[in-house]
Coordinates of C-alpha atoms in Angstrom, one line a residue:
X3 CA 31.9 7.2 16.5
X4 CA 28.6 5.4 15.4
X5 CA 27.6 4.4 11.5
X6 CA 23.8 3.8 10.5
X7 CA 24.3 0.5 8.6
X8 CA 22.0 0.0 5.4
X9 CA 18.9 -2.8 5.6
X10 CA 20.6 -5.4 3.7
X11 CA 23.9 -5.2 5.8
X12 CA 25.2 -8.8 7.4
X13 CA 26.6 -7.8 11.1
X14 CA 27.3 -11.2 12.0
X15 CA 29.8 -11.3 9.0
X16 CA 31.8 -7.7 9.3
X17 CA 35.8 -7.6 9.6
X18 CA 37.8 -5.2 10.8
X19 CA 41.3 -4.5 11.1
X20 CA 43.9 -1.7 12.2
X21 CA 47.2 -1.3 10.8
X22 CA 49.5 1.8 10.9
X23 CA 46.7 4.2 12.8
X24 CA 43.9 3.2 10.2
X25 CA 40.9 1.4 10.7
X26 CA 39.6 -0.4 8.4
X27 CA 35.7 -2.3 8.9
X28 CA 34.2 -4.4 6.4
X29 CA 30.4 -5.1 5.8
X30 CA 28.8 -7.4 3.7
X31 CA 25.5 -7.3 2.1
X32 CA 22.7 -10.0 2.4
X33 CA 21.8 -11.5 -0.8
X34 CA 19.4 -9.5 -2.6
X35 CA 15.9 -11.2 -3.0
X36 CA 15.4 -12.7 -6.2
X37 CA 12.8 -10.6 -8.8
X38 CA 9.5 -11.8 -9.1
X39 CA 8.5 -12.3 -12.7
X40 CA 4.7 -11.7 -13.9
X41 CA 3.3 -12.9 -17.0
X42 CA 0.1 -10.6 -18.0
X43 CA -2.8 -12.4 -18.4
X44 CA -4.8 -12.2 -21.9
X45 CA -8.1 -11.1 -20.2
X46 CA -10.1 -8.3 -18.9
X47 CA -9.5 -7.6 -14.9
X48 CA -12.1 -9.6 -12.5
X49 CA -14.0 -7.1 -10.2
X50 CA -12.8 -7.1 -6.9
X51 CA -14.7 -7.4 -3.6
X52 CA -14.9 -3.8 -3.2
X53 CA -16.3 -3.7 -6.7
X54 CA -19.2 -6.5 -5.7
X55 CA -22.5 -5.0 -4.0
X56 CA -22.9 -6.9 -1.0
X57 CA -19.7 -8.0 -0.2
X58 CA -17.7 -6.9 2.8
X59 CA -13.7 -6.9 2.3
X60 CA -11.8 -8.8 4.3
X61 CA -8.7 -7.0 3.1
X62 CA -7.4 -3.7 2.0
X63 CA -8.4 -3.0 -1.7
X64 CA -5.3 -3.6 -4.1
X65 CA -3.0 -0.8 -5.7
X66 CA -3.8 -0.6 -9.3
X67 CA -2.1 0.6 -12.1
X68 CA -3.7 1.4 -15.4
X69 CA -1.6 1.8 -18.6
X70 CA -2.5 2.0 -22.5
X71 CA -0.4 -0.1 -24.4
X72 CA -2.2 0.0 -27.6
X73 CA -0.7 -2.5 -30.4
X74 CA 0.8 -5.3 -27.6
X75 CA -0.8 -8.6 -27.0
X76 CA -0.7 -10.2 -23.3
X77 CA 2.2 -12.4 -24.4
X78 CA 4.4 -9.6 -25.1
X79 CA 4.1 -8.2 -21.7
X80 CA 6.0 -9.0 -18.7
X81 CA 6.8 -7.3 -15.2
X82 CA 9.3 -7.8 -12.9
X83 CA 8.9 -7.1 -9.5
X84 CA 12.7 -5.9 -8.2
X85 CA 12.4 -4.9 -4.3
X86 CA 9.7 -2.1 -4.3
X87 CA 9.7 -1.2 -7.8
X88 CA 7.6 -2.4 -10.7
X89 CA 9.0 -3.0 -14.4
X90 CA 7.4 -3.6 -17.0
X91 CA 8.9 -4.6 -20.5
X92 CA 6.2 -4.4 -23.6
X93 CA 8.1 -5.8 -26.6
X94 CA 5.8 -6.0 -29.7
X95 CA 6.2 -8.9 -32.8
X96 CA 4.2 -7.0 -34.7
X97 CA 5.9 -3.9 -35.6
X98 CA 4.8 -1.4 -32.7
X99 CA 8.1 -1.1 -30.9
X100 CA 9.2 -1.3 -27.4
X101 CA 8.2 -0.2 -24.1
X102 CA 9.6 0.2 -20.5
X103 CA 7.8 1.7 -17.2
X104 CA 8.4 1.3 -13.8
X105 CA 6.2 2.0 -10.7
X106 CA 7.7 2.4 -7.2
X107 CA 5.4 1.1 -4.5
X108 CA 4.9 1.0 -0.9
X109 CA 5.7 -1.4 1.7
X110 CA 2.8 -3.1 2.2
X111 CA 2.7 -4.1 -1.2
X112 CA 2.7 -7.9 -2.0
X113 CA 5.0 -8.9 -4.8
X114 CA 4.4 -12.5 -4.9
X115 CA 1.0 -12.2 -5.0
X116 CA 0.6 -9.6 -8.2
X117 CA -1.9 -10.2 -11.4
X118 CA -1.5 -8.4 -14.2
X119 CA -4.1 -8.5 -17.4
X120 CA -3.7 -7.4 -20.5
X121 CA -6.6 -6.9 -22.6
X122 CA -7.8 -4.6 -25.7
X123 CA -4.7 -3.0 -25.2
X124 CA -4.7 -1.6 -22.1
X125 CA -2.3 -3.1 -19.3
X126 CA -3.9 -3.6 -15.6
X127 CA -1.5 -4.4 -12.6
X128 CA -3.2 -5.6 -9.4
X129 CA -0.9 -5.4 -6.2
X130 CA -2.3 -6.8 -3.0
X131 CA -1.5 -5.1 0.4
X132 CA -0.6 -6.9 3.9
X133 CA -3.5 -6.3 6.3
X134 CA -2.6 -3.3 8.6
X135 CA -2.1 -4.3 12.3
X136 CA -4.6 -3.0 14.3
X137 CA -3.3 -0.6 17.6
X138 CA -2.9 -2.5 20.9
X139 CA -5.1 -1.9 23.5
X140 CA -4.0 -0.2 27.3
X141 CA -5.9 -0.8 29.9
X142 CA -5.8 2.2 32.6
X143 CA -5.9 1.6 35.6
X144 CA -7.0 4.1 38.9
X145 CA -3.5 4.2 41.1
X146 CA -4.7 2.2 44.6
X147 CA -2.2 5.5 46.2
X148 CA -0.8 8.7 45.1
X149 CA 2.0 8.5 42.3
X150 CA 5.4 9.4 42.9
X151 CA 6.7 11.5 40.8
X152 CA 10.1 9.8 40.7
X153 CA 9.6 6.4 41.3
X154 CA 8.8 3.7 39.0
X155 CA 8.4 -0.3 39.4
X156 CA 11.6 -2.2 39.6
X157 CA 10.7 -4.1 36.5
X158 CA 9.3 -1.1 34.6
X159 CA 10.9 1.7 32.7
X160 CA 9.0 5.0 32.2
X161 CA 8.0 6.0 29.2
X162 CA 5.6 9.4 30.4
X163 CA 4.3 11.3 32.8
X164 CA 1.2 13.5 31.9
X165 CA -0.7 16.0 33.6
X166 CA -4.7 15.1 33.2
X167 CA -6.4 17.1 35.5
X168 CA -10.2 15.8 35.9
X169 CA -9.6 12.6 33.6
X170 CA -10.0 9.2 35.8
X171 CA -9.3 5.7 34.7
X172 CA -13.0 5.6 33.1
X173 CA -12.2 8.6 30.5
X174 CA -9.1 7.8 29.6
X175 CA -8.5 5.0 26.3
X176 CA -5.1 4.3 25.1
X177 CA -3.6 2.3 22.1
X178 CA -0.4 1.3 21.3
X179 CA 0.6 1.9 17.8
X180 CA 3.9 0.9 15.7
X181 CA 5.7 4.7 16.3
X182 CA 3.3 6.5 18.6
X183 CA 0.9 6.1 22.0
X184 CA -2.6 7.7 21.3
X185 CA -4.4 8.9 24.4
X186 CA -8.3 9.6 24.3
X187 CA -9.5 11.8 26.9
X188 CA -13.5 12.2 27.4
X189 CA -14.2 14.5 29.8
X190 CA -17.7 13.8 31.8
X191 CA -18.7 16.9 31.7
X192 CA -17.8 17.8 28.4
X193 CA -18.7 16.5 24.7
X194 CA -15.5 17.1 23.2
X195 CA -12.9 14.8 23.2
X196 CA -9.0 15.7 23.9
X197 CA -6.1 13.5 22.2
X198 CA -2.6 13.1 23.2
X199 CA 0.1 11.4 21.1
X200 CA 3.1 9.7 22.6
X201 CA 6.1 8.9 20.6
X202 CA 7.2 5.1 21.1
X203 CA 11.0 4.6 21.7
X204 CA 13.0 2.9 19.4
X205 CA 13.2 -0.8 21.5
X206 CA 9.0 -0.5 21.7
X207 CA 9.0 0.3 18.0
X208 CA 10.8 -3.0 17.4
X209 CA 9.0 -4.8 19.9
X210 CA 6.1 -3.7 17.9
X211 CA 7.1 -4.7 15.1
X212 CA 8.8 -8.1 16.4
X213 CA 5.6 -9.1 18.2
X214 CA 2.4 -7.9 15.7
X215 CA 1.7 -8.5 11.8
X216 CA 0.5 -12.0 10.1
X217 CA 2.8 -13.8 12.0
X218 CA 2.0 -12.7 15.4
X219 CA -0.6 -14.2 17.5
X220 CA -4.2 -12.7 18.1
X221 CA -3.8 -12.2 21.6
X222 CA -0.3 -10.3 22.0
X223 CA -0.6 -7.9 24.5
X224 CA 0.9 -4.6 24.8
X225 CA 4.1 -4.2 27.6
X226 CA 2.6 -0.6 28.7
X227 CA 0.8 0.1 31.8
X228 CA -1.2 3.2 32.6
X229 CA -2.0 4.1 35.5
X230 CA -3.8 7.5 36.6
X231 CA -4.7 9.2 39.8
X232 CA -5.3 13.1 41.3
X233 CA -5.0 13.9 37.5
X234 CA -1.5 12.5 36.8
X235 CA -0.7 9.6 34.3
X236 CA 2.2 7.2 34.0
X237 CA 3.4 5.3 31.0
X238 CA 5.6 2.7 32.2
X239 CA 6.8 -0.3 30.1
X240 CA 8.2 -3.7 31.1
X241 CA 11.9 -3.5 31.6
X242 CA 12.9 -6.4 28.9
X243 CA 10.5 -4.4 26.0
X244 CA 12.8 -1.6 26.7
X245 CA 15.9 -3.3 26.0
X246 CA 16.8 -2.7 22.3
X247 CA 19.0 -6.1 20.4
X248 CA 22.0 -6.8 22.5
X249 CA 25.5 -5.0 20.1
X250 CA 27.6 -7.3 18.0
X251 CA 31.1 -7.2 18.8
X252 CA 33.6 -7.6 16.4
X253 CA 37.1 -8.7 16.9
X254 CA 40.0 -5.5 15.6
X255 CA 42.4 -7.8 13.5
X256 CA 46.2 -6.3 13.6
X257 CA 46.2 -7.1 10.3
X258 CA 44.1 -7.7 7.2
X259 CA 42.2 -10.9 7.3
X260 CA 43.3 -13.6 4.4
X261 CA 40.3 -13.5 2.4
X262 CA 38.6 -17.1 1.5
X263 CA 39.8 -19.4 -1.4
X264 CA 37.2 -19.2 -4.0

């Protein structure tokens, strides 16, 4: 029987023990990241680059969230940033109550790095995103002899086999991306373009998202091949990008583990 654990579950840690025909597995949670206080700033917003004539972004445009909050100073206003939710707390000295919100937002959100400005009563949250990782590159390549349909390279695993009648290694572009392969087909004698999409399997989905992001070098290359020839292609991988994390195996105790003196 398998179990999907949760995100914040700590594998290395789990217990499990079987007494009396029942088994019993115990998994703790990794600490949950601290909040991320704000303090709202007693101005208007700055413009942003986007908002500048002239100047190119060098990074996605921030989420922004607009609220009135008529009656509350900047010092009365503070958010908390709790995993991907937003709160804010408005509590007013002056006689015009309380208020609560909260904002979900997305992944690529950056908590750390969120301004928020309160100014003629009107509340402004700035959120800046991650970068997006731009899609690997394939190179194709023309097959120096007819493909076998049922063989692959001892170090590669197959990921496809497509049929591309009158495409050679010249028409045919391919990116990796985090869940999918994209194939672009031109066709020389035609002006419209054909696109194929390839799901990624789970261990190239985590090798993409091991190997690319801010902390991945420039120049990581992508572990698929393509090769092409009499109109067939084949998506092969490297054998050790295949592999997904090795299980961890946890000892079945006869008996309930003692559990640690506080």
């Amino acid at each position: 029987r398998r179990l999907e654990l949760p995100e914040d579950a700590d594998v290395a840690n789990v217990t499990a023990w079987c007494a009396d025909g029942v088994l019993r597995i115990t998994v703790p949670k990794l600490p949950a990241a601290q909040p991320v206080k704000i303090q709202a700033q007693a101005a208007a917003p700055p413009e942003t680059a986007m908002e500048v004539e002239g100047d190119a972004p060098t990074a996605p445009a921030p989420y922004e969230l607009v609220r009135n909050l008529p009656g509350f100073a900047a010092s009365e206003v503070e958010l908390v940033f709790e995993g991907d939710l937003v709160n804010v707390h408005a509590k007013s000295q002056h006689g015009f109550g309380e208020r609560r919100l909260s904002f979900s937002v997305p992944e690529d959100a950056l908590a750390a790095e969120t301004t928020a400005f309160c100014h003629n009563g009107v509340l402004t949250v700035r959120i800046p995103r991650s970068a997006p990782v731009s899609p690997l590159a394939v190179t194709v390549k023309a097959a120096g002899e007819p493909i076998n349909k049922s063989e692959v390279k001892e170090e590669q695993s197959k990921i496809a086999r497509l049929n591309v009648p009158g495409y050679g290694a010249e028409d045919i572009k391919i990116t990796m991306h985090e869940d999918r392969i994209e194939l672009a087909l031109t066709h020389p004698a035609q002006t419209k373009k054909r696109k194929l999409v390839v799901s990624l399997p789970a261990a190239l989905q985590q090798w993409y998202k091991n190997n690319t992001g801010s902390s991945a070098t420039e120049d990581v290359a992508a572990p698929v091949e393509a090769v092409v020839g009499d109109g067939v292609l084949l998506l092969t991988a490297a054998k050790a990008a295949m592999e997904l994390p090795s299980a961890h195996v946890v000892k079945v105790e006869a008996e309930k583990p003692s559990l640690p003196k506080a």
